[in-house]
XYZ file of C-alpha atoms in Angstrom:
568
model
C 0.000 0.000 0.000
C 1.341 3.399 -0.948
C 1.101 5.992 1.793
C -0.560 9.255 0.818
C 1.768 12.225 0.733
C 0.848 15.679 2.039
C 2.634 18.361 0.088
C 4.128 21.421 1.710
C 1.399 23.516 0.137
C -1.340 21.320 1.570
C 0.324 21.350 4.998
C 0.498 25.135 4.881
C -3.182 25.231 3.941
C -4.048 23.151 7.007
C -2.041 25.533 9.165
C -3.808 28.496 7.549
C -7.214 26.914 8.165
C -6.376 26.388 11.827
C -5.139 29.977 12.162
C -8.243 31.379 10.467
C -10.402 29.394 12.864
C -8.414 30.707 15.833
C -8.845 34.305 14.637
C -12.559 33.722 14.106
C -12.944 32.294 17.618
C -11.063 35.206 19.151
C -13.204 37.662 17.182
C -16.357 35.975 18.506
C -15.017 36.334 22.045
C -14.341 40.044 21.459
C -17.853 40.524 20.041
C -19.452 38.934 23.101
C -17.287 41.046 25.404
C -18.229 44.227 23.547
C -21.939 43.379 23.694
C -21.676 42.756 27.452
C -19.837 46.053 27.978
C -22.376 47.983 25.892
C -25.359 46.478 27.703
C -23.816 47.181 31.109
C -23.137 50.784 30.108
C -26.592 51.423 28.624
C -28.299 49.803 31.608
C -27.089 52.369 34.126
C -29.265 55.084 35.583
C -27.216 57.861 33.968
C -28.228 56.712 30.498
C -31.956 56.868 31.035
C -33.829 59.065 28.615
C -35.189 62.156 30.442
C -38.744 61.572 31.542
C -38.992 58.168 29.879
C -40.088 56.472 33.082
C -38.581 53.014 32.628
C -36.403 50.873 34.884
C -32.866 49.524 34.498
C -34.100 46.175 33.191
C -35.994 47.953 30.426
C -32.862 49.942 29.575
C -30.874 46.726 29.227
C -33.545 45.305 26.936
C -33.369 48.413 24.804
C -29.572 48.016 24.659
C -30.026 44.488 23.285
C -32.472 45.822 20.680
C -29.958 48.537 19.739
C -27.220 45.952 19.208
C -29.624 43.785 17.206
C -30.384 46.688 14.873
C -26.664 47.488 14.487
C -25.980 43.840 13.536
C -29.152 43.400 11.435
C -29.911 40.591 13.843
C -32.704 39.717 16.252
C -33.258 40.370 19.934
C -33.145 36.641 20.587
C -29.789 36.152 18.849
C -28.139 39.011 20.727
C -29.652 37.779 24.007
C -28.109 34.348 23.404
C -24.676 35.947 22.926
C -25.109 37.851 26.180
C -26.029 34.623 27.928
C -22.733 33.153 26.728
C -21.017 36.170 28.271
C -22.576 35.449 31.662
C -21.453 31.812 31.423
C -17.890 32.837 30.553
C -17.778 35.149 33.579
C -18.154 32.035 35.769
C -15.441 30.035 33.982
C -12.180 32.020 33.806
C -10.067 29.253 32.241
C -12.579 28.575 29.475
C -13.022 32.331 28.964
C -9.278 32.931 28.527
C -8.974 30.019 26.089
C -11.904 31.406 24.089
C -10.318 34.865 23.947
C -7.128 33.246 22.670
C -9.123 31.448 19.977
C -8.404 27.936 21.260
C -12.089 27.078 21.804
C -14.765 27.573 19.149
C -18.034 29.459 19.541
C -19.944 26.225 18.857
C -18.278 24.587 21.863
C -18.938 27.642 24.047
C -22.626 27.293 23.197
C -22.532 23.634 24.297
C -20.771 24.553 27.540
C -23.367 27.249 28.224
C -26.270 24.928 27.494
C -24.967 22.149 29.764
C -23.771 24.298 32.695
C -26.442 27.008 32.734
C -28.335 25.526 35.680
C -25.221 24.427 37.599
C -24.102 26.357 40.668
C -21.236 28.810 40.371
C -19.178 26.717 42.796
C -19.632 23.557 40.700
C -18.726 25.353 37.492
C -15.554 26.732 39.061
C -14.578 23.264 40.289
C -15.048 21.798 36.814
C -13.630 24.731 34.821
C -10.294 23.076 34.035
C -11.811 19.666 33.281
C -14.384 21.189 30.914
C -11.650 23.152 29.122
C -9.598 19.973 28.716
C -12.609 18.199 27.212
C -13.350 21.167 24.919
C -9.845 21.028 23.443
C -10.103 17.373 22.413
C -13.800 16.748 21.709
C -16.255 17.907 19.057
C -19.371 19.777 20.294
C -21.755 16.796 20.614
C -19.403 14.463 22.528
C -18.327 17.494 24.571
C -21.886 17.916 25.792
C -22.044 14.243 26.780
C -18.768 14.558 28.697
C -19.962 17.676 30.542
C -23.107 15.802 31.601
C -20.905 13.057 33.062
C -18.726 15.559 34.924
C -21.729 17.323 36.452
C -23.434 14.088 37.539
C -20.246 12.800 39.152
C -19.643 16.138 40.861
C -23.099 16.337 42.485
C -25.593 13.542 41.784
C -28.330 15.147 43.911
C -28.069 18.402 41.965
C -28.178 16.494 38.669
C -31.444 14.848 39.705
C -33.012 18.170 40.685
C -31.837 19.743 37.427
C -33.420 16.914 35.444
C -36.762 17.419 37.213
C -36.650 21.144 36.382
C -35.648 20.464 32.781
C -38.612 18.154 32.239
C -40.879 21.141 32.788
C -39.350 22.836 29.737
C -40.739 20.356 27.192
C -41.771 22.318 24.130
C -42.319 22.419 20.383
C -40.671 25.013 18.149
C -40.814 25.677 14.421
C -38.209 27.290 12.193
C -38.513 28.514 8.632
C -36.513 27.117 5.743
C -36.443 28.428 2.166
C -38.538 27.080 -0.713
C -41.700 26.509 1.318
C -40.089 24.188 3.876
C -39.590 24.310 7.640
C -38.199 22.498 10.664
C -40.271 21.331 13.622
C -38.212 20.676 16.759
C -39.602 18.971 19.841
C -37.908 19.016 23.238
C -38.654 15.774 25.105
C -37.250 13.732 27.942
C -34.554 11.238 26.967
C -36.919 8.263 27.194
C -39.658 10.052 25.263
C -37.193 10.995 22.551
C -35.929 7.436 22.180
C -39.419 5.933 22.045
C -40.817 8.529 19.618
C -37.805 8.228 17.314
C -38.150 4.449 17.301
C -41.863 4.691 16.504
C -41.231 7.049 13.575
C -38.631 4.702 12.089
C -40.952 1.716 12.582
C -43.771 3.403 10.654
C -41.322 4.589 7.964
C -40.385 0.953 7.363
C -43.961 -0.255 6.781
C -43.464 0.300 3.025
C -41.699 -2.124 0.734
C -38.071 -1.827 -0.342
C -39.066 -0.504 -3.764
C -40.486 2.718 -2.299
C -38.512 5.506 -4.030
C -38.293 7.842 -1.017
C -35.097 7.955 1.039
C -35.416 7.001 4.703
C -35.284 10.620 5.865
C -38.255 11.566 3.666
C -40.172 8.468 4.757
C -39.537 9.343 8.412
C -40.916 12.838 7.807
C -44.037 11.384 6.161
C -44.311 8.808 8.958
C -44.270 11.606 11.538
C -47.219 13.295 9.825
C -49.104 9.973 9.666
C -48.504 9.420 13.374
C -49.700 12.933 14.182
C -52.907 12.167 12.301
C -53.470 8.938 14.234
C -52.142 6.414 11.726
C -49.723 3.532 12.169
C -48.720 2.679 8.595
C -47.263 4.565 5.650
C -48.745 4.146 2.184
C -46.143 2.764 -0.212
C -45.220 4.756 -3.327
C -43.542 1.929 -5.250
C -46.288 1.969 -7.877
C -46.784 -1.799 -7.763
C -50.486 -2.602 -7.471
C -49.624 -5.995 -6.026
C -47.601 -4.479 -3.182
C -49.350 -5.102 0.128
C -48.119 -1.794 1.590
C -49.605 0.195 -1.308
C -53.040 -0.237 0.189
C -52.083 1.093 3.617
C -54.742 3.557 4.592
C -53.543 6.874 5.969
C -56.006 8.741 8.210
C -57.736 11.922 7.157
C -56.138 15.104 8.410
C -57.642 16.565 11.606
C -59.324 19.959 11.683
C -56.559 22.557 11.643
C -56.876 26.101 10.304
C -54.035 27.705 8.373
C -54.042 31.431 7.708
C -52.671 32.099 4.226
C -53.103 35.519 2.651
C -52.548 36.345 -0.968
C -53.753 38.906 -3.419
C -56.912 38.067 -5.295
C -54.991 38.651 -8.519
C -52.611 35.835 -7.553
C -55.369 33.435 -6.578
C -57.150 34.053 -9.875
C -53.969 33.556 -11.879
C -53.753 37.197 -12.942
C -50.353 37.673 -11.301
C -47.621 35.648 -9.632
C -47.137 37.681 -6.463
C -46.181 35.618 -3.402
C -48.658 34.562 -0.721
C -47.963 34.796 3.010
C -48.402 31.880 5.417
C -48.867 33.152 8.957
C -46.132 31.854 11.236
C -43.892 30.906 8.292
C -43.403 33.550 5.608
C -43.813 33.785 1.835
C -45.015 31.014 -0.469
C -44.690 31.063 -4.250
C -47.797 31.746 -6.293
C -48.067 28.194 -7.619
C -48.047 26.760 -4.115
C -50.695 29.253 -3.004
C -52.974 28.322 -5.899
C -52.442 24.601 -5.216
C -53.492 25.115 -1.597
C -56.512 27.172 -2.632
C -57.625 24.371 -4.920
C -57.999 22.034 -1.935
C -59.120 24.408 0.818
C -62.049 26.519 1.820
C -61.206 30.202 1.818
C -62.661 33.618 2.498
C -61.844 36.947 0.927
C -61.382 40.240 2.738
C -61.635 42.586 -0.183
C -60.876 46.285 -0.475
C -62.062 47.135 -3.926
C -63.343 49.805 -6.251
C -67.025 49.780 -7.010
C -66.693 48.387 -10.522
C -64.851 45.366 -9.073
C -67.700 44.886 -6.647
C -70.169 44.788 -9.524
C -68.186 42.008 -11.193
C -67.944 40.025 -7.943
C -71.681 40.381 -7.410
C -72.302 38.984 -10.878
C -69.785 36.127 -10.610
C -70.076 34.887 -7.011
C -73.291 36.468 -5.865
C -71.852 38.677 -3.122
C -74.605 40.588 -1.380
C -73.704 43.939 0.146
C -75.490 47.115 1.075
C -74.466 49.328 -1.810
C -75.485 52.519 -0.037
C -72.531 52.490 2.387
C -70.124 55.357 1.853
C -71.878 56.949 -1.128
C -70.662 60.361 -2.250
C -74.176 61.436 -3.068
C -76.830 60.306 -0.579
C -79.268 59.999 -3.433
C -76.993 58.155 -5.815
C -76.176 54.460 -6.150
C -72.471 54.085 -5.277
C -72.287 50.821 -7.216
C -73.321 52.632 -10.378
C -69.777 53.571 -11.319
C -68.477 54.172 -14.814
C -66.035 51.487 -15.962
C -62.767 53.185 -16.773
C -61.545 50.467 -19.104
C -59.186 47.509 -19.043
C -56.806 47.140 -16.171
C -58.596 49.415 -13.698
C -60.152 46.828 -11.455
C -58.558 46.462 -8.042
C -58.116 43.310 -6.043
C -58.056 42.234 -2.436
C -56.482 39.872 0.046
C -57.558 36.283 0.512
C -57.419 34.487 3.834
C -57.231 30.759 3.062
C -58.108 28.142 5.645
C -57.884 24.373 5.835
C -60.416 22.193 4.106
C -62.125 21.540 7.450
C -62.978 25.139 8.214
C -66.624 25.807 9.073
C -68.632 27.200 6.241
C -70.973 30.151 6.372
C -73.686 31.648 4.263
C -73.955 35.188 3.056
C -71.608 38.123 3.110
C -70.736 39.998 6.288
C -70.694 43.753 5.665
C -68.254 45.211 8.161
C -67.063 48.654 7.198
C -68.189 51.913 5.719
C -65.585 54.520 4.929
C -61.992 53.462 4.291
C -58.836 55.447 4.916
C -58.107 58.081 2.308
C -55.185 57.265 0.030
C -51.662 58.000 1.188
C -50.439 61.499 0.286
C -47.939 60.151 -2.248
C -50.533 58.065 -4.044
C -52.065 59.445 -7.274
C -55.620 60.696 -7.069
C -58.071 58.313 -8.642
C -61.868 58.378 -8.805
C -61.877 54.777 -7.566
C -58.675 54.227 -5.513
C -57.995 51.040 -3.615
C -58.480 51.348 0.125
C -58.141 49.366 3.321
C -60.827 48.378 5.794
C -61.959 50.518 8.705
C -64.088 49.071 11.467
C -67.393 49.903 13.071
C -67.387 50.774 16.764
C -67.851 47.910 19.212
C -71.417 47.231 20.232
C -70.900 48.323 23.814
C -69.095 51.521 22.874
C -70.848 54.852 22.708
C -71.725 55.478 19.044
C -69.717 58.128 17.254
C -71.285 60.696 14.987
C -71.268 59.461 11.382
C -68.595 61.270 9.360
C -69.253 63.294 6.295
C -68.275 61.293 3.212
C -64.948 62.321 1.718
C -64.272 62.938 -1.955
C -62.778 59.447 -2.112
C -65.701 57.525 -0.667
C -67.847 55.232 -2.743
C -65.631 52.284 -1.757
C -66.908 49.205 -0.024
C -65.124 46.746 2.213
C -66.663 43.408 3.095
C -66.060 39.755 3.775
C -67.135 37.301 1.133
C -68.934 34.067 1.999
C -66.748 31.073 2.817
C -66.114 29.636 -0.639
C -65.808 25.876 -1.268
C -62.624 24.143 -2.311
C -61.637 24.692 -5.923
C -63.634 27.907 -6.403
C -61.299 29.723 -8.764
C -62.410 32.047 -11.562
C -60.596 31.666 -14.854
C -58.608 34.770 -15.792
C -59.620 36.593 -18.948
C -56.645 38.931 -19.237
C -53.580 40.008 -17.366
C -54.027 43.193 -15.362
C -51.205 45.743 -15.463
C -49.652 46.865 -12.171
C -48.437 50.417 -12.785
C -46.393 52.262 -10.184
C -45.074 49.186 -8.381
C -41.776 49.932 -6.614
C -39.595 47.040 -5.520
C -38.980 46.696 -1.760
C -35.238 47.107 -2.290
C -35.711 50.370 -4.200
C -38.173 51.715 -1.625
C -35.893 50.956 1.324
C -32.773 52.194 -0.493
C -34.416 55.535 -1.281
C -35.577 56.034 2.294
C -32.159 55.176 3.712
C -30.597 57.731 1.382
C -32.947 60.287 2.873
C -31.934 59.212 6.373
C -28.248 59.615 5.512
C -28.796 63.043 3.924
C -31.199 64.460 6.498
C -33.341 62.247 8.768
C -35.646 65.199 9.424
C -36.879 64.914 5.812
C -38.407 61.521 6.623
C -41.792 62.526 8.015
C -44.814 60.455 8.927
C -47.643 60.284 6.417
C -50.139 61.293 9.099
C -48.246 62.665 12.127
C -51.481 63.462 13.957
C -52.632 59.843 13.705
C -55.874 60.868 11.968
C -55.120 59.267 8.617
C -56.079 62.359 6.626
C -59.644 62.427 7.937
C -61.144 65.710 9.106
C -63.847 63.850 11.042
C -63.317 60.522 12.820
C -64.794 57.586 10.885
C -66.859 54.966 12.748
C -64.825 53.230 15.446
C -61.945 55.715 15.324
C -62.622 57.003 18.836
C -62.913 53.522 20.361
C -59.630 52.259 21.819
C -60.000 48.627 20.811
C -60.219 47.964 17.049
C -62.986 45.786 15.693
C -62.200 42.220 14.676
C -62.180 43.164 10.994
C -59.848 46.123 11.498
C -57.496 44.005 13.623
C -57.561 41.312 10.922
C -56.691 43.908 8.272
C -53.738 45.161 10.348
C -52.414 41.637 10.947
C -52.923 40.736 7.290
C -50.967 43.788 6.173
C -48.110 43.487 8.697
C -47.572 39.722 8.860
C -45.117 39.994 11.773
C -44.060 42.430 14.474
C -43.070 45.645 12.693
C -39.807 46.119 14.641
C -36.808 45.503 12.342
C -35.914 41.817 11.969
C -38.509 40.645 14.502
C -40.314 37.559 13.198
C -42.988 37.149 15.880
C -46.149 36.302 13.858
C -48.779 39.030 13.707
C -51.278 36.665 15.345
C -49.070 36.655 18.467
C -48.565 40.424 18.497
C -50.444 43.258 20.131
C -52.191 45.933 18.069
C -50.435 49.221 18.821
C -51.479 52.798 18.072
C -48.559 54.402 16.216
C -49.655 57.798 17.533
C -50.891 57.181 21.070
C -54.633 56.945 21.661
C -55.851 59.623 24.088
C -58.208 57.838 26.488
C -59.297 61.006 28.249
C -60.002 62.865 24.994
C -59.987 60.434 22.021
C -60.670 63.168 19.470
C -57.263 64.726 20.270
C -55.146 61.568 20.171
C -54.225 59.073 17.499
C -57.342 57.396 16.120
C -58.127 53.698 15.831
C -57.807 53.471 12.049
C -55.695 51.358 9.746
C -53.090 54.052 9.090
C -52.470 54.481 12.825
C -52.219 50.824 13.862
C -49.362 48.323 13.713
C -48.451 44.902 15.078
C -45.834 44.823 17.841
C -44.726 41.928 19.992
C -44.861 42.420 23.766
C -41.145 43.187 24.059
C -40.953 45.822 21.332
C -44.304 47.296 22.383
C -42.872 47.832 25.881
C -39.749 49.487 24.491
C -41.895 51.858 22.425
C -44.098 52.663 25.417
C -40.974 53.315 27.515
C -39.992 56.073 25.091
C -36.733 54.456 23.994
C -37.954 53.652 20.484
C -40.190 55.768 18.267
C -42.338 54.720 15.338
C -43.642 56.639 12.322
C -45.808 55.202 9.563
C -44.716 56.472 6.166
C -46.642 56.289 2.895
C -47.382 52.725 1.846
C -47.477 51.495 5.471
C -43.663 51.510 5.648
C -42.650 51.812 9.288
C -39.758 54.063 10.294
C -38.418 52.936 13.679
C -35.718 54.973 15.407
C -34.360 55.370 18.931
C -32.842 57.848 21.332
C -29.260 57.147 20.192
C -29.847 57.946 16.518
C -30.357 54.485 14.992
C -32.903 54.084 12.189
C -34.716 51.032 10.848
C -37.320 50.561 8.124
C -39.803 47.715 7.688
C -42.211 46.957 4.881
C -45.627 45.363 5.278
C -45.901 41.837 3.933
C -48.949 42.873 1.884
C -48.343 45.962 -0.255
């Protein structure tokens, strides 16, 4: 046997790889140290904003959000780096080795995860042993070795820690590109072993000719098990195969919220859809789902579109809502020609959603168009809500020059209800997200003061409050329209789904005198998760809604962020 020869060049490459890794590890250690120093500095009393009225803990949270914006990262990611910093403070030998680049960030994460619940005294006792293991073991075996060291050091503590850990069982999902995702489940060791074995057992109920690799069969087997089945239907294509006839159970009743433009659903355009809790889906996938699901439209449309919908799907709506002329029929609009009809957003649900009969008229007068939008006798508009039943009724507003628009919910439509497109509709004036953001950032660099809110008074351009504007809580339809538009929390890089967010008034609602504060209308509402809502309320972060529902978020130290709605 001829021994392989490593050339001098290859040996030098190995040395260079090792040195690059050392530099990268040391840089990660410096980054964590800098984040810790910044958070400690910003969390002091001296750095409170005057009159903001928040505590030190809130200041530290704002510091994490500031770092996240500077890194184009998330609050959670920066928080995890800070947690590593706290772990390193308890382990001086590991910390020094990390600073020197002799331990990787991946191993530091394993050390943090395994020692987080251990006492400071135990961690100090095991510091040298853990460092020795980190130098010779890869991350996974390192974690196993740390478990052994902790159990041997204090068996009683290890048992208590296990009992506490069992209370943290959970399920988490993570997005992947191309319409895929990862579901992770945290279980006890015995549960994990038994569930994994069951998945593999079901995956092997097909014959050997099944074309799917084992990983794909295990994924399909997991879904079958979740639906109550115990066997996987074979895809070998052989009619004589016994496993081909395995019956998989029907899917249980689960609702999925998928929004897409009506033009996409009808095949008039290929704009992406948005799956709540996941992100964007391609148009073909959205149409495939719509073909096998019940769905409901929330439509903001011009009156001529309404006429067509009434003819084609029999939508019934009170056509007198929002008429310019009290004596005129607002649905009697002049057709302005090809390509003028406007669409809406579709909220698709699973094929087991309850069905309903008849349309549900919900709103009267929509928001006026944004100041930068061209004037049009029939502009598209968003929904505004009626006041809640228990609220004191507001005086009906005078119709604006842009009324004559109707907003309503369609009936729940059966699976496969798709109209065939007659022609492609043009989409004039569409600006790409990249161009929109780039232009706004140029303005911020030149003079941030030039970036002004579309409606700084929070009144959306109205001279009189529309129905529901003076009620603090938005109606269900208005809240649905806000969540549909935003998709997630509107803070930069926050991916908390809109369904899990709070509805926030961009310009604060004045409870003592609602007419003077920001109104409860679409152009003054946004989705914010609890954390970022608290930071805004504390006065550390400020929010302006620009034209096109673009949010401008900035803070007391001069940082700026911009976020687009998922539906534009």
